[in-house]
Short mmCIF file of C-alpha atoms and ligand atoms in Angstrom, two decimals:
data_model
loop_
_atom_site.label_atom_id
_atom_site.label_comp_id
_atom_site.label_asym_id
_atom_site.label_seq_id
_atom_site.Cartn_x
_atom_site.Cartn_y
_atom_site.Cartn_z
CA UNK A 1 0.00 0.00 0.00
CA UNK A 2 2.89 2.33 0.78
CA UNK A 3 4.19 1.83 -2.76
CA UNK A 4 0.78 2.68 -4.24
CA UNK A 5 0.66 5.87 -2.14
CA UNK A 6 4.20 6.79 -3.14
CA UNK A 7 3.54 6.20 -6.86
CA UNK A 8 0.24 8.11 -6.77
CA UNK A 9 2.08 11.16 -5.53
CA UNK A 10 4.40 11.20 -8.55
CA UNK A 11 1.85 12.60 -11.02
CA UNK A 12 -1.89 13.20 -11.57
CA UNK A 13 -1.92 10.41 -14.17
CA UNK A 14 -0.39 7.86 -11.78
CA UNK A 15 -2.75 9.06 -9.07
CA UNK A 16 -5.80 8.45 -11.28
CA UNK A 17 -4.48 5.00 -12.25
CA UNK A 18 -4.05 4.20 -8.54
CA UNK A 19 -7.62 5.31 -7.76
CA UNK A 20 -8.92 3.01 -10.50
CA UNK A 21 -6.68 0.11 -9.48
CA UNK A 22 -7.57 0.17 -5.77
CA UNK A 23 -10.70 -1.84 -4.99
CA UNK A 24 -13.59 0.00 -3.42
CA UNK A 25 -13.51 -0.31 0.39
CA UNK A 26 -16.46 -2.70 0.51
CA UNK A 27 -14.56 -5.14 -1.72
CA UNK A 28 -11.66 -4.96 0.76
CA UNK A 29 -13.82 -6.35 3.56
CA UNK A 30 -12.80 -9.88 4.49
CA UNK A 31 -14.49 -12.39 6.78
CA UNK A 32 -12.37 -11.04 9.62
CA UNK A 33 -13.80 -7.54 9.23
CA UNK A 34 -17.27 -9.02 9.33
CA UNK A 35 -16.63 -11.16 12.40
CA UNK A 36 -13.80 -9.94 14.63
CA UNK A 37 -14.73 -7.56 17.45
CA UNK A 38 -11.64 -5.42 16.99
CA UNK A 39 -9.18 -5.84 14.18
CA UNK A 40 -6.07 -3.68 13.87
CA UNK A 41 -4.03 -3.01 10.73
CA UNK A 42 -0.78 -1.18 10.17
CA UNK A 43 -1.18 1.19 7.24
CA UNK A 44 1.34 3.68 5.83
CA UNK A 45 -0.77 6.46 7.41
CA UNK A 46 -0.59 4.74 10.82
CA UNK A 47 -2.50 2.21 12.82
CA UNK A 48 -6.14 1.57 11.92
CA UNK A 49 -8.67 -0.29 14.07
CA UNK A 50 -11.85 -1.78 12.63
CA UNK A 51 -14.43 -2.48 15.29
CA UNK A 52 -17.59 -4.53 15.57
CA UNK A 53 -17.64 -4.55 19.36
CA UNK A 54 -20.77 -2.65 20.40
CA UNK A 55 -19.10 -1.42 23.58
CA UNK A 56 -16.27 0.08 21.53
CA UNK A 57 -18.74 1.56 19.02
CA UNK A 58 -20.53 3.20 21.94
CA UNK A 59 -17.29 4.61 23.30
CA UNK A 60 -16.24 6.02 19.92
CA UNK A 61 -19.56 7.53 18.84
CA UNK A 62 -21.15 8.43 22.13
CA UNK A 63 -22.51 11.86 22.88
CA UNK A 64 -19.81 14.35 23.81
CA UNK A 65 -17.09 11.92 22.88
CA UNK A 66 -14.15 14.27 22.30
CA UNK A 67 -11.32 11.79 21.78
CA UNK A 68 -12.63 10.52 18.42
CA UNK A 69 -13.34 13.42 16.03
CA UNK A 70 -14.25 12.82 12.40
CA UNK A 71 -11.16 11.82 10.48
CA UNK A 72 -8.80 14.35 8.92
CA UNK A 73 -9.00 12.20 5.75
CA UNK A 74 -12.73 12.89 5.48
CA UNK A 75 -12.11 16.64 5.87
CA UNK A 76 -9.57 16.78 3.06
CA UNK A 77 -11.52 14.49 0.72
CA UNK A 78 -14.72 16.53 1.02
CA UNK A 79 -13.26 20.05 1.13
CA UNK A 80 -13.47 20.66 -2.66
CA UNK A 81 -17.20 19.98 -2.37
CA UNK A 82 -18.34 21.44 0.93
CA UNK A 83 -15.47 23.70 2.00
CA UNK A 84 -15.60 24.07 5.77
CA UNK A 85 -19.19 22.76 5.94
CA UNK A 86 -20.02 20.85 9.11
CA UNK A 87 -20.14 17.36 7.57
CA UNK A 88 -16.40 17.33 6.94
CA UNK A 89 -15.27 18.92 10.21
CA UNK A 90 -13.61 16.99 13.03
CA UNK A 91 -15.42 18.28 16.09
CA UNK A 92 -15.34 20.97 18.76
CA UNK A 93 -17.54 23.94 19.65
CA UNK A 94 -18.07 25.18 16.08
CA UNK A 95 -19.35 21.81 14.94
CA UNK A 96 -21.63 21.65 17.97
CA UNK A 97 -23.04 25.11 17.24
CA UNK A 98 -23.62 24.37 13.55
CA UNK A 99 -25.27 21.04 14.31
CA UNK A 100 -27.64 22.86 16.63
CA UNK A 101 -28.58 25.16 13.74
CA UNK A 102 -29.40 22.13 11.54
CA UNK A 103 -31.47 20.46 14.24
CA UNK A 104 -33.44 23.66 14.89
CA UNK A 105 -34.08 24.34 11.21
CA UNK A 106 -35.07 20.77 10.37
CA UNK A 107 -37.20 20.38 13.51
CA UNK A 108 -39.28 23.37 12.43
CA UNK A 109 -40.04 21.79 9.07
CA UNK A 110 -43.42 20.05 9.61
CA UNK A 111 -43.55 16.37 8.66
CA UNK A 112 -46.76 17.00 6.69
CA UNK A 113 -44.91 19.55 4.59
CA UNK A 114 -42.09 17.09 3.81
CA UNK A 115 -44.67 14.44 2.97
CA UNK A 116 -46.70 16.82 0.76
CA UNK A 117 -43.77 18.14 -1.26
CA UNK A 118 -42.19 14.68 -1.60
CA UNK A 119 -45.46 13.22 -2.90
CA UNK A 120 -46.15 16.12 -5.26
CA UNK A 121 -42.71 15.98 -6.85
CA UNK A 122 -42.72 12.18 -7.01
CA UNK A 123 -46.00 12.25 -8.93
CA UNK A 124 -44.43 14.69 -11.38
CA UNK A 125 -41.42 12.39 -11.89
CA UNK A 126 -43.58 9.26 -12.12
CA UNK A 127 -45.69 10.81 -14.90
CA UNK A 128 -42.51 11.39 -16.91
CA UNK A 129 -41.14 7.89 -16.17
CA UNK A 130 -44.36 6.41 -17.50
CA UNK A 131 -43.98 8.45 -20.70
CA UNK A 132 -40.32 7.38 -21.05
CA UNK A 133 -41.16 3.66 -20.85
CA UNK A 134 -38.04 1.50 -20.54
CA UNK A 135 -35.42 4.26 -20.53
CA UNK A 136 -35.51 5.29 -16.89
CA UNK A 137 -32.06 5.45 -15.24
CA UNK A 138 -33.22 4.77 -11.69
CA UNK A 139 -30.34 5.96 -9.43
CA UNK A 140 -29.87 9.11 -11.50
CA UNK A 141 -33.59 9.93 -11.45
CA UNK A 142 -33.83 9.34 -7.69
CA UNK A 143 -30.87 11.64 -7.11
CA UNK A 144 -32.57 14.36 -9.16
CA UNK A 145 -35.87 13.84 -7.34
CA UNK A 146 -34.36 13.95 -3.86
CA UNK A 147 -32.35 17.10 -4.66
CA UNK A 148 -35.58 18.71 -5.88
CA UNK A 149 -37.38 17.73 -2.68
CA UNK A 150 -34.76 19.08 -0.29
CA UNK A 151 -34.23 22.29 -2.28
CA UNK A 152 -37.95 22.96 -2.82
CA UNK A 153 -38.56 22.55 0.91
CA UNK A 154 -35.59 24.58 2.08
CA UNK A 155 -35.23 27.25 -0.60
CA UNK A 156 -38.62 27.29 -2.30
CA UNK A 157 -36.87 26.70 -5.63
CA UNK A 158 -35.02 23.97 -7.54
CA UNK A 159 -32.51 23.34 -10.31
CA UNK A 160 -33.64 23.53 -13.90
CA UNK A 161 -33.69 20.15 -15.63
CA UNK A 162 -30.35 20.86 -17.36
CA UNK A 163 -28.70 22.00 -14.10
CA UNK A 164 -30.07 19.01 -12.24
CA UNK A 165 -28.72 16.55 -14.81
CA UNK A 166 -25.33 18.27 -14.86
CA UNK A 167 -25.19 18.30 -11.04
CA UNK A 168 -26.01 14.62 -10.63
CA UNK A 169 -23.61 13.49 -13.37
CA UNK A 170 -20.81 15.67 -12.01
CA UNK A 171 -21.36 14.37 -8.49
CA UNK A 172 -21.09 10.84 -9.84
CA UNK A 173 -17.73 11.84 -11.35
CA UNK A 174 -16.63 13.09 -7.92
CA UNK A 175 -17.46 9.67 -6.51
CA UNK A 176 -15.40 7.94 -9.14
CA UNK A 177 -12.36 10.15 -8.63
CA UNK A 178 -12.36 10.27 -4.81
CA UNK A 179 -10.57 7.55 -2.85
CA UNK A 180 -10.24 7.50 0.93
CA UNK A 181 -8.31 4.23 0.59
CA UNK A 182 -5.62 6.00 -1.40
CA UNK A 183 -5.32 8.63 1.35
CA UNK A 184 -4.76 5.80 3.84
CA UNK A 185 -1.94 4.57 1.58
CA UNK A 186 -0.12 7.92 1.95
CA UNK A 187 2.03 9.02 4.86
CA UNK A 188 -1.10 10.68 6.27
CA UNK A 189 0.65 14.05 6.70
CA UNK A 190 -1.58 17.05 5.88
CA UNK A 191 0.56 18.16 2.91
CA UNK A 192 0.67 14.63 1.43
CA UNK A 193 -3.10 14.06 1.64
CA UNK A 194 -3.85 17.52 0.23
CA UNK A 195 -1.44 16.83 -2.63
CA UNK A 196 -3.20 13.54 -3.40
CA UNK A 197 -6.63 15.18 -3.38
CA UNK A 198 -5.30 17.77 -5.87
CA UNK A 199 -3.92 15.01 -8.07
CA UNK A 200 -7.24 13.10 -7.95
CA UNK A 201 -8.64 16.12 -9.83
CA UNK A 202 -11.33 16.79 -7.22
CA UNK A 203 -10.87 20.56 -7.22
CA UNK A 204 -12.24 21.14 -10.74
CA UNK A 205 -15.15 18.73 -10.22
CA UNK A 206 -15.98 20.30 -6.84
CA UNK A 207 -15.88 23.79 -8.39
CA UNK A 208 -18.44 22.84 -11.04
CA UNK A 209 -20.78 21.55 -8.33
CA UNK A 210 -20.24 24.60 -6.13
CA UNK A 211 -20.88 26.98 -9.03
CA UNK A 212 -24.20 25.28 -9.77
CA UNK A 213 -25.17 25.54 -6.09
CA UNK A 214 -24.03 29.15 -5.93
CA UNK A 215 -26.04 30.26 -8.97
CA UNK A 216 -29.27 28.59 -7.95
CA UNK A 217 -29.31 28.52 -4.15
CA UNK A 218 -26.85 31.11 -2.80
CA UNK A 219 -26.72 34.16 -5.07
CA UNK A 220 -30.51 34.74 -5.20
CA UNK A 221 -30.62 35.04 -1.41
CA UNK A 222 -27.80 37.54 -1.09
CA UNK A 223 -28.16 41.28 -0.78
CA UNK A 224 -26.97 42.97 -3.92
CA UNK A 225 -25.10 45.75 -2.13
CA UNK A 226 -22.74 44.12 0.34
CA UNK A 227 -23.04 40.44 -0.51
CA UNK A 228 -24.55 39.57 2.91
CA UNK A 229 -27.61 37.35 3.37
CA UNK A 230 -30.86 39.13 2.55
CA UNK A 231 -32.94 38.61 5.69
CA UNK A 232 -36.05 39.97 3.97
CA UNK A 233 -36.16 37.29 1.32
CA UNK A 234 -39.69 35.92 1.48
CA UNK A 235 -41.06 32.37 1.44
CA UNK A 236 -38.08 30.45 2.70
CA UNK A 237 -38.69 30.21 6.47
CA UNK A 238 -36.67 27.03 7.14
CA UNK A 239 -33.78 28.24 5.10
CA UNK A 240 -33.96 31.54 7.02
CA UNK A 241 -33.84 29.61 10.24
CA UNK A 242 -30.76 27.65 9.23
CA UNK A 243 -28.94 30.58 7.73
CA UNK A 244 -29.73 33.05 10.48
CA UNK A 245 -28.54 30.51 13.02
CA UNK A 246 -25.31 30.01 11.05
CA UNK A 247 -24.76 33.76 10.75
CA UNK A 248 -25.47 34.31 14.42
CA UNK A 249 -22.92 31.71 15.46
CA UNK A 250 -19.92 33.03 17.27
CA UNK A 251 -17.59 30.71 15.45
CA UNK A 252 -14.41 30.33 17.43
CA UNK A 253 -11.29 31.04 15.39
CA UNK A 254 -13.24 31.21 12.12
CA UNK A 255 -13.89 34.92 11.98
CA UNK A 256 -11.83 35.16 8.80
CA UNK A 257 -14.29 32.95 6.87
CA UNK A 258 -16.67 35.35 5.08
CA UNK A 259 -20.36 34.88 5.86
CA UNK A 260 -21.17 34.22 2.19
CA UNK A 261 -18.69 31.36 2.11
CA UNK A 262 -20.06 29.89 5.34
CA UNK A 263 -23.55 29.99 3.86
CA UNK A 264 -22.33 28.43 0.61
CA UNK A 265 -20.55 25.65 2.55
CA UNK A 266 -23.59 24.78 4.66
CA UNK A 267 -25.98 24.88 1.70
CA UNK A 268 -23.62 22.46 -0.07
CA UNK A 269 -23.76 20.14 2.97
CA UNK A 270 -27.53 20.30 3.00
CA UNK A 271 -27.86 19.49 -0.70
CA UNK A 272 -25.26 16.72 -0.66
CA UNK A 273 -26.08 15.02 2.67
CA UNK A 274 -29.80 15.60 2.06
CA UNK A 275 -30.07 13.85 -1.30
CA UNK A 276 -27.41 11.24 -2.00
CA UNK A 277 -28.26 9.17 1.06
CA UNK A 278 -32.01 8.88 0.46
CA UNK A 279 -31.47 8.38 -3.29
CA UNK A 280 -29.02 5.56 -2.61
CA UNK A 281 -31.37 3.75 -0.20
CA UNK A 282 -34.32 4.04 -2.59
CA UNK A 283 -32.22 2.85 -5.56
CA UNK A 284 -31.31 -0.34 -3.68
CA UNK A 285 -34.87 -0.78 -2.48
CA UNK A 286 -36.29 -0.54 -6.01
CA UNK A 287 -33.59 -2.93 -7.18
CA UNK A 288 -34.62 -5.42 -4.47
CA UNK A 289 -38.31 -4.97 -5.27
CA UNK A 290 -37.70 -5.66 -8.94
CA UNK A 291 -36.00 -8.97 -8.27
CA UNK A 292 -37.99 -11.96 -9.58
CA UNK A 293 -38.06 -13.63 -6.18
CA UNK A 294 -38.61 -10.35 -4.39
CA UNK A 295 -40.82 -9.15 -1.67
CA UNK A 296 -42.83 -7.21 -4.23
CA UNK A 297 -45.36 -10.02 -4.56
CA UNK A 298 -46.40 -9.50 -0.96
CA UNK A 299 -46.48 -5.79 -1.47
CA UNK A 300 -48.93 -6.09 -4.37
CA UNK A 301 -51.10 -8.52 -2.45
CA UNK A 302 -51.23 -6.16 0.49
CA UNK A 303 -49.36 -8.31 2.97
CA UNK A 304 -50.29 -9.01 6.57
CA UNK A 305 -48.55 -5.92 7.83
CA UNK A 306 -50.34 -2.56 7.78
CA UNK A 307 -49.07 -0.39 4.90
CA UNK A 308 -47.07 2.01 7.10
CA UNK A 309 -45.45 -0.94 8.86
CA UNK A 310 -44.75 -2.51 5.50
CA UNK A 311 -43.14 0.68 4.18
CA UNK A 312 -41.07 1.01 7.33
CA UNK A 313 -40.01 -2.65 7.14
CA UNK A 314 -38.92 -2.25 3.52
CA UNK A 315 -37.00 0.94 4.23
CA UNK A 316 -35.34 -0.30 7.43
CA UNK A 317 -34.31 -3.53 5.77
CA UNK A 318 -32.71 -1.58 2.92
CA UNK A 319 -30.99 0.74 5.39
CA UNK A 320 -29.70 -2.39 7.13
CA UNK A 321 -28.25 -4.10 4.07
CA UNK A 322 -27.24 -0.96 2.15
CA UNK A 323 -26.43 1.82 4.65
CA UNK A 324 -25.51 4.76 2.39
CA UNK A 325 -22.57 5.76 4.58
CA UNK A 326 -20.85 2.43 5.07
CA UNK A 327 -17.90 3.62 7.16
CA UNK A 328 -17.56 6.23 9.89
CA UNK A 329 -13.87 7.07 9.98
CA UNK A 330 -12.57 8.72 13.17
CA UNK A 331 -9.20 9.96 14.41
CA UNK A 332 -7.83 8.81 17.75
CA UNK A 333 -6.70 12.02 19.48
CA UNK A 334 -5.28 10.53 22.65
CA UNK A 335 -3.99 7.02 23.22
CA UNK A 336 -6.90 4.64 23.83
CA UNK A 337 -7.12 1.08 25.12
CA UNK A 338 -9.81 -1.17 23.64
CA UNK A 339 -10.16 -4.91 24.25
CA UNK A 340 -6.54 -5.09 25.39
CA UNK A 341 -5.18 -3.27 22.33
CA UNK A 342 -3.55 0.12 22.59
CA UNK A 343 -4.32 2.62 19.82
CA UNK A 344 -1.77 5.38 19.73
CA UNK A 345 -2.68 9.03 19.19
CA UNK A 346 -2.95 9.71 15.45
CA UNK A 347 -4.40 6.27 14.66
CA UNK A 348 -7.68 5.86 12.83
CA UNK A 349 -10.71 3.90 13.95
CA UNK A 350 -13.53 2.67 11.71
CA UNK A 351 -17.10 1.98 12.77
CA UNK A 352 -18.95 0.34 9.92
CA UNK A 353 -22.73 0.06 9.76
CA UNK A 354 -22.13 -2.15 6.73
CA UNK A 355 -20.48 -4.88 8.84
CA UNK A 356 -22.45 -4.31 12.06
CA UNK A 357 -25.72 -4.61 10.19
CA UNK A 358 -24.61 -7.85 8.52
CA UNK A 359 -22.96 -9.34 11.61
CA UNK A 360 -24.12 -12.87 12.25
CA UNK A 361 -24.02 -12.37 16.01
CA UNK A 362 -26.58 -9.58 15.81
CA UNK A 363 -28.85 -10.68 12.98
CA UNK A 364 -30.63 -13.85 12.11
CA UNK A 365 -29.91 -14.84 8.50
CA UNK A 366 -28.10 -11.51 7.98
CA UNK A 367 -27.60 -11.67 4.19
CA UNK A 368 -31.30 -12.19 3.54
CA UNK A 369 -33.43 -9.18 2.51
CA UNK A 370 -36.31 -9.74 4.91
CA UNK A 371 -38.54 -6.71 5.68
CA UNK A 372 -40.70 -8.87 7.95
CA UNK A 373 -38.00 -8.82 10.61
CA UNK A 374 -39.12 -5.24 11.32
CA UNK A 375 -42.81 -6.01 11.81
CA UNK A 376 -44.58 -6.20 15.16
CA UNK A 377 -43.05 -3.00 16.41
CA UNK A 378 -39.38 -4.01 16.37
CA UNK A 379 -37.51 -0.76 16.71
CA UNK A 380 -33.86 0.19 16.83
CA UNK A 381 -34.67 2.78 19.51
CA UNK A 382 -35.76 0.09 21.97
CA UNK A 383 -32.50 -1.78 21.77
CA UNK A 384 -30.19 -2.22 24.74
CA UNK A 385 -26.43 -2.41 24.95
CA UNK A 386 -25.34 -5.96 25.78
CA UNK A 387 -24.30 -6.37 29.38
CA UNK A 388 -20.87 -7.72 30.25
CA UNK A 389 -20.55 -11.37 29.31
CA UNK A 390 -24.04 -11.59 27.80
CA UNK A 391 -24.44 -14.01 24.95
CA UNK A 392 -24.49 -11.89 21.79
CA UNK A 393 -26.12 -14.61 19.68
CA UNK A 394 -29.25 -12.54 19.45
CA UNK A 395 -32.10 -12.63 17.03
CA UNK A 396 -34.93 -10.22 16.63
CA UNK A 397 -36.67 -8.84 18.65
CA UNK A 398 -33.69 -8.61 21.01
CA UNK A 399 -31.82 -6.16 18.81
CA UNK A 400 -28.67 -4.76 20.36
CA UNK A 401 -28.14 -1.02 20.60
CA UNK A 402 -25.72 0.15 17.88
CA UNK A 403 -26.22 -2.99 15.78
CA UNK A 404 -28.38 -0.79 13.52
CA UNK A 405 -26.88 2.67 12.98
CA UNK A 406 -27.47 3.79 9.38
CA UNK A 407 -27.98 7.37 10.63
CA UNK A 408 -24.95 7.23 12.91
CA UNK A 409 -25.20 7.66 16.67
CA UNK A 410 -24.21 10.00 19.47
CA UNK A 411 -22.24 13.16 18.81
CA UNK A 412 -22.61 13.19 15.02
CA UNK A 413 -25.98 11.49 14.53
CA UNK A 414 -27.74 12.64 11.35
CA UNK A 415 -29.95 15.69 11.90
CA UNK A 416 -31.98 14.75 8.80
CA UNK A 417 -33.17 11.32 10.05
CA UNK A 418 -36.81 12.27 10.49
CA UNK A 419 -36.90 14.21 7.23
CA UNK A 420 -35.39 11.23 5.40
CA UNK A 421 -37.79 8.68 6.86
CA UNK A 422 -40.89 10.71 5.96
CA UNK A 423 -39.50 11.48 2.51
CA UNK A 424 -38.57 7.87 1.67
CA UNK A 425 -41.98 6.56 2.77
CA UNK A 426 -43.72 9.19 0.63
CA UNK A 427 -41.66 8.44 -2.49
CA UNK A 428 -41.97 4.68 -2.08
CA UNK A 429 -45.71 4.69 -1.58
CA UNK A 430 -46.32 7.05 -4.53
CA UNK A 431 -44.18 4.99 -6.92
CA UNK A 432 -45.67 1.66 -5.84
CA UNK A 433 -49.24 3.00 -5.94
CA UNK A 434 -48.93 4.33 -9.48
CA UNK A 435 -46.59 1.93 -11.29
CA UNK A 436 -45.29 -1.54 -11.79
CA UNK A 437 -41.66 -1.74 -12.81
CA UNK A 438 -39.17 -4.25 -14.13
CA UNK A 439 -35.42 -4.37 -14.71
CA UNK A 440 -33.93 -3.84 -18.14
CA UNK A 441 -31.11 -6.25 -19.05
CA UNK A 442 -27.82 -5.37 -17.40
CA UNK A 443 -25.41 -6.55 -14.72
CA UNK A 444 -26.30 -6.48 -11.03
CA UNK A 445 -25.16 -3.14 -9.60
CA UNK A 446 -22.42 -3.06 -6.99
CA UNK A 447 -22.12 -0.52 -4.17
CA UNK A 448 -19.78 2.27 -5.25
CA UNK A 449 -18.29 2.59 -1.79
CA UNK A 450 -16.16 5.73 -2.23
CA UNK A 451 -18.36 8.36 -0.57
CA UNK A 452 -21.63 6.47 -0.34
CA UNK A 453 -22.82 3.00 -1.30
CA UNK A 454 -24.97 4.20 -4.23
CA UNK A 455 -25.09 1.71 -7.14
CA UNK A 456 -22.04 1.86 -9.37
CA UNK A 457 -24.05 2.49 -12.53
CA UNK A 458 -27.43 3.89 -13.52
CA UNK A 459 -29.40 0.68 -14.01
CA UNK A 460 -32.62 1.09 -16.00
CA UNK A 461 -36.24 0.14 -15.37
CA UNK A 462 -39.32 -0.02 -17.46
CA UNK A 463 -42.26 1.64 -15.68
CA UNK A 464 -45.87 0.86 -16.52
CA UNK A 465 -49.06 2.26 -15.01
CA UNK A 466 -50.48 0.10 -12.24
CA UNK A 467 -53.95 -1.08 -13.01
CA UNK A 468 -56.58 -1.47 -10.31
CA UNK A 469 -57.11 0.37 -7.02
CA UNK A 470 -54.28 2.39 -5.56
CA UNK A 471 -52.55 1.02 -2.51
CA UNK A 472 -50.56 4.08 -1.40
CA UNK A 473 -50.59 4.96 2.28
C1 HEM B 501 -31.43 7.65 4.29
C2 HEM B 501 -31.10 8.88 4.52
C3 HEM B 501 -29.94 9.34 5.35
C4 HEM B 501 -28.97 8.61 5.98
C5 HEM B 501 -28.81 7.10 6.03
C6 HEM B 501 -28.09 9.56 6.62
C7 HEM B 501 -26.97 9.20 7.35
C8 HEM B 501 -26.11 10.11 7.94
C9 HEM B 501 -24.98 9.76 8.74
C10 HEM B 501 -24.53 8.33 9.04
C11 HEM B 501 -24.38 10.90 9.16
C12 HEM B 501 -23.18 11.01 10.09
C13 HEM B 501 -21.89 10.51 9.50
C14 HEM B 501 -20.80 10.26 10.53
O1 HEM B 501 -21.05 10.14 11.73
O2 HEM B 501 -19.64 10.17 10.10
C15 HEM B 501 -25.14 12.01 8.60
C16 HEM B 501 -24.84 13.33 8.77
C17 HEM B 501 -25.60 14.37 8.29
N1 HEM B 501 -26.81 14.27 7.63
FE1 HEM B 501 -27.74 12.56 7.12
N2 HEM B 501 -28.53 10.82 6.37
C18 HEM B 501 -29.67 10.74 5.61
C19 HEM B 501 -30.45 11.79 5.16
C20 HEM B 501 -30.24 13.11 5.45
C21 HEM B 501 -31.13 14.20 5.07
C22 HEM B 501 -32.43 14.02 4.29
C23 HEM B 501 -30.57 15.36 5.53
C24 HEM B 501 -31.06 16.78 5.43
C25 HEM B 501 -32.23 17.16 5.02
C26 HEM B 501 -29.32 15.00 6.19
C27 HEM B 501 -28.45 15.89 6.74
C28 HEM B 501 -27.25 15.54 7.36
C29 HEM B 501 -26.29 16.51 7.85
C30 HEM B 501 -26.42 18.03 7.77
C31 HEM B 501 -25.25 15.77 8.42
C32 HEM B 501 -23.97 16.32 9.04
C33 HEM B 501 -24.05 16.35 10.55
C34 HEM B 501 -22.67 16.54 11.17
O3 HEM B 501 -21.70 16.81 10.46
O4 HEM B 501 -22.55 16.39 12.39
N3 HEM B 501 -29.17 13.63 6.14
N4 HEM B 501 -26.20 11.49 7.87
#
């Protein structure tokens, strides 16, 4: 790995070859990473621990955990896209203050409003899919739809069709060029990782995305005279809430960052975190539902479960098998001792919902897509941490706390969880109520794995109108 890192730093061409040659991180997972409680590796960038122990996960992610900030590799890999936006920042008081702004803004957005806008826009997309017949590129269309939903709700406006297509395609390019694994092959020093990110060509791709965001969602809300935020801009109350909170923040040590840039960075976070995740989950769910031996039969026949429970079961099961953010990478700031192993300061630690949610000690028949495991009120929120020495061979309904963490947990838990759940249910029920769909010939998609687990290509479906009574919820 050290050789790959060294070669990649020689030239942009060698760097791009290295990105292509390195397998995506999900392909690097071996049986040990799926089964061992704590596995340590020595990488050129330092020691790295991979943990499935729920006690260790709790320690790393827990509320107010200060010793395990988000990794410096994440910061550098995402900076061309989101600048100093909260998603890429390690931790500390500024992150805490910005997260509070997100929670306040998103909490004020009524669920009914999310549901209404998501359904309205989905119906618009579905009408077009039905006209297009067998040409519908599902992951791409879901990305466009979910960007429209988040931007319509937050800014009262959305990309034009041309902008939306350009944005989604360019973001896909960012995915293909970005490699956290390559950063772990470097020495890990700040100058070396920054150099690699430059050589990956992320700056130009990030600039295209940021320009699109700037033109559509930042510039129109700025005062013409001094470039500050226009507080009088009508009809965007939730956006106002977020932005005014961000502006009001007394950011420690960040006074040099102009307000306009802060706003641009946070809007970029909102657009990126608020669409790619839901789009990825729904892409995998529609893929599963289109499988010949799929659960779709039950869905059509109106299965035993009540429709809301059915929707929740389908969505949770997809979140379990295909968590959009497969790895939470953290730095170890001060030496830590876990399960008898010492992790020195500067090491990395990985918590992976991908492995936890497929771990055979926590899940019965883990590889099986089985929405019914979520019926009868089984909820992640009710789960308990295992007590010392307790047998971890658990099946539902005794789910263990942290064995299901697609939205993260503790200090950096996703502020958009509620939004996402309402939105995904609305999209799913509208699509299923109005259409039947089938796969067009093509290979089975693989999770991309670089930034999220979205499918590695835009597989296509044929949509046809559903005949008979609607079954939406
Ligand atoms: C299925 C949908 C979603 C999933 C699975 C998801 C998952 C996550 C996860 C795992 C994190 C934390 C990453 C870490 O700890 O390293 C996160 C952060 C975040 N998410 Fe979500 N998310 C989803 C949808 C959304 C939506 C719809 C929004 C906004 C409307 C949103 C906004 C954010 C923001 C702003 C952060 C950054 C918080 C921080 O940096 O502390 N997410 N998300």
